[in-house]
Amino acid sequence: MLQTVMEQMALATFNPNDSELLKKMVECMGDSQGMVRLSLAETLGSIGKPATPFLVEA
């Protein structure tokens, strides 16, 4: 999933209004692999404001 999101962001095709995807990304922050969590945190940071409500809820 993270790879797909990163590709979409690189191609400027990412939809920041896709609430289901943002919710899944935040849920994946519980992954046991530190590098996955770091990549997700950086990606969510790049997405910015649209990800905030999901992060606050988590």
Short mmCIF file of N, CA and C in Angstrom, two decimals:
data_model
loop_
_atom_site.label_atom_id
_atom_site.label_comp_id
_atom_site.label_asym_id
_atom_site.label_seq_id
_atom_site.Cartn_x
_atom_site.Cartn_y
_atom_site.Cartn_z
N MET A 1 0.81 -1.18 0.00
CA MET A 1 0.00 0.00 0.00
C MET A 1 0.86 1.26 0.00
N LEU A 2 1.88 1.27 0.85
CA LEU A 2 2.74 2.45 0.94
C LEU A 2 3.42 2.74 -0.40
N GLN A 3 3.88 1.69 -1.06
CA GLN A 3 4.54 1.85 -2.36
C GLN A 3 3.58 2.50 -3.36
N THR A 4 2.34 2.06 -3.36
CA THR A 4 1.33 2.61 -4.27
C THR A 4 1.10 4.08 -3.99
N VAL A 5 0.97 4.43 -2.73
CA VAL A 5 0.74 5.83 -2.35
C VAL A 5 1.93 6.68 -2.76
N MET A 6 3.14 6.19 -2.53
CA MET A 6 4.33 6.95 -2.90
C MET A 6 4.41 7.15 -4.41
N GLU A 7 4.03 6.13 -5.17
CA GLU A 7 4.02 6.26 -6.63
C GLU A 7 2.98 7.29 -7.06
N GLN A 8 1.79 7.22 -6.45
CA GLN A 8 0.74 8.18 -6.78
C GLN A 8 1.18 9.60 -6.47
N MET A 9 1.86 9.79 -5.35
CA MET A 9 2.34 11.12 -5.00
C MET A 9 3.38 11.61 -5.99
N ALA A 10 4.26 10.71 -6.42
CA ALA A 10 5.30 11.09 -7.39
C ALA A 10 4.68 11.47 -8.73
N LEU A 11 3.59 10.81 -9.08
CA LEU A 11 2.93 11.08 -10.36
C LEU A 11 1.85 12.16 -10.24
N ALA A 12 1.69 12.70 -9.05
CA ALA A 12 0.68 13.73 -8.76
C ALA A 12 -0.73 13.22 -9.04
N THR A 13 -0.97 11.93 -8.77
CA THR A 13 -2.30 11.36 -8.96
C THR A 13 -2.93 10.96 -7.63
N PHE A 14 -2.25 11.25 -6.53
CA PHE A 14 -2.77 10.89 -5.21
C PHE A 14 -3.99 11.73 -4.88
N ASN A 15 -5.03 11.09 -4.36
CA ASN A 15 -6.25 11.79 -3.98
C ASN A 15 -6.25 11.99 -2.45
N PRO A 16 -5.96 13.19 -1.98
CA PRO A 16 -5.92 13.42 -0.53
C PRO A 16 -7.29 13.37 0.13
N ASN A 17 -8.34 13.24 -0.66
CA ASN A 17 -9.69 13.15 -0.12
C ASN A 17 -10.17 11.71 0.02
N ASP A 18 -9.28 10.75 -0.25
CA ASP A 18 -9.61 9.33 -0.12
C ASP A 18 -9.50 8.94 1.35
N SER A 19 -10.59 9.11 2.09
CA SER A 19 -10.55 8.91 3.53
C SER A 19 -10.23 7.46 3.91
N GLU A 20 -10.68 6.50 3.13
CA GLU A 20 -10.40 5.10 3.45
C GLU A 20 -8.90 4.82 3.36
N LEU A 21 -8.25 5.35 2.36
CA LEU A 21 -6.81 5.15 2.20
C LEU A 21 -6.04 5.82 3.34
N LEU A 22 -6.42 7.04 3.67
CA LEU A 22 -5.75 7.75 4.76
C LEU A 22 -5.93 7.00 6.08
N LYS A 23 -7.12 6.48 6.30
CA LYS A 23 -7.39 5.73 7.53
C LYS A 23 -6.52 4.48 7.58
N LYS A 24 -6.39 3.77 6.46
CA LYS A 24 -5.55 2.57 6.40
C LYS A 24 -4.09 2.91 6.66
N MET A 25 -3.64 4.04 6.12
CA MET A 25 -2.25 4.45 6.33
C MET A 25 -1.99 4.70 7.81
N VAL A 26 -2.91 5.37 8.47
CA VAL A 26 -2.75 5.65 9.90
C VAL A 26 -2.77 4.35 10.69
N GLU A 27 -3.64 3.42 10.32
CA GLU A 27 -3.69 2.12 11.00
C GLU A 27 -2.37 1.37 10.85
N CYS A 28 -1.72 1.53 9.71
CA CYS A 28 -0.44 0.84 9.47
C CYS A 28 0.70 1.42 10.30
N MET A 29 0.45 2.55 10.97
CA MET A 29 1.48 3.12 11.84
C MET A 29 1.79 2.19 13.01
N GLY A 30 0.95 1.19 13.23
CA GLY A 30 1.18 0.22 14.28
C GLY A 30 2.05 -0.94 13.83
N ASP A 31 2.59 -0.86 12.63
CA ASP A 31 3.44 -1.94 12.10
C ASP A 31 4.66 -2.15 12.99
N SER A 32 5.10 -3.37 13.08
CA SER A 32 6.23 -3.69 13.95
C SER A 32 7.57 -3.25 13.36
N GLN A 33 7.60 -2.98 12.07
CA GLN A 33 8.86 -2.59 11.42
C GLN A 33 9.03 -1.07 11.49
N GLY A 34 10.11 -0.67 12.09
CA GLY A 34 10.39 0.75 12.28
C GLY A 34 10.49 1.53 10.98
N MET A 35 11.08 0.94 9.97
CA MET A 35 11.24 1.65 8.70
C MET A 35 9.90 1.87 8.01
N VAL A 36 8.98 0.94 8.19
CA VAL A 36 7.64 1.10 7.63
C VAL A 36 6.96 2.27 8.33
N ARG A 37 7.05 2.31 9.66
CA ARG A 37 6.45 3.41 10.41
C ARG A 37 7.06 4.75 10.00
N LEU A 38 8.36 4.79 9.85
CA LEU A 38 9.04 6.02 9.45
C LEU A 38 8.57 6.48 8.07
N SER A 39 8.51 5.56 7.13
CA SER A 39 8.06 5.89 5.78
C SER A 39 6.62 6.40 5.79
N LEU A 40 5.78 5.74 6.58
CA LEU A 40 4.39 6.20 6.69
C LEU A 40 4.32 7.59 7.30
N ALA A 41 5.08 7.83 8.34
CA ALA A 41 5.08 9.14 8.99
C ALA A 41 5.53 10.22 8.02
N GLU A 42 6.56 9.95 7.26
CA GLU A 42 7.05 10.92 6.28
C GLU A 42 6.00 11.17 5.19
N THR A 43 5.37 10.10 4.74
CA THR A 43 4.36 10.22 3.69
C THR A 43 3.14 10.98 4.20
N LEU A 44 2.68 10.63 5.41
CA LEU A 44 1.55 11.36 5.98
C LEU A 44 1.91 12.83 6.19
N GLY A 45 3.15 13.10 6.55
CA GLY A 45 3.61 14.48 6.69
C GLY A 45 3.57 15.22 5.37
N SER A 46 3.90 14.52 4.30
CA SER A 46 3.84 15.12 2.96
C SER A 46 2.41 15.40 2.53
N ILE A 47 1.50 14.53 2.95
CA ILE A 47 0.09 14.72 2.61
C ILE A 47 -0.45 15.93 3.36
N GLY A 48 -0.02 16.08 4.61
CA GLY A 48 -0.36 17.26 5.39
C GLY A 48 -1.75 17.27 5.98
N LYS A 49 -2.42 18.39 5.84
CA LYS A 49 -3.68 18.67 6.51
C LYS A 49 -4.77 17.60 6.29
N PRO A 50 -4.93 17.03 5.10
CA PRO A 50 -5.98 16.03 4.93
C PRO A 50 -5.81 14.81 5.84
N ALA A 51 -4.59 14.51 6.28
CA ALA A 51 -4.34 13.35 7.13
C ALA A 51 -4.56 13.65 8.62
N THR A 52 -4.62 14.92 8.97
CA THR A 52 -4.70 15.32 10.38
C THR A 52 -5.87 14.72 11.15
N PRO A 53 -7.09 14.76 10.64
CA PRO A 53 -8.20 14.20 11.43
C PRO A 53 -8.02 12.72 11.75
N PHE A 54 -7.43 11.97 10.84
CA PHE A 54 -7.22 10.54 11.05
C PHE A 54 -6.13 10.29 12.08
N LEU A 55 -5.12 11.15 12.08
CA LEU A 55 -4.05 11.03 13.07
C LEU A 55 -4.55 11.41 14.45
N VAL A 56 -5.35 12.43 14.53
CA VAL A 56 -5.91 12.87 15.82
C VAL A 56 -6.82 11.79 16.39
N GLU A 57 -7.63 11.18 15.52
CA GLU A 57 -8.54 10.13 15.97
C GLU A 57 -7.78 8.91 16.49
N ALA A 58 -6.66 8.59 15.84
CA ALA A 58 -5.86 7.42 16.24
C ALA A 58 -5.20 7.69 17.58
#
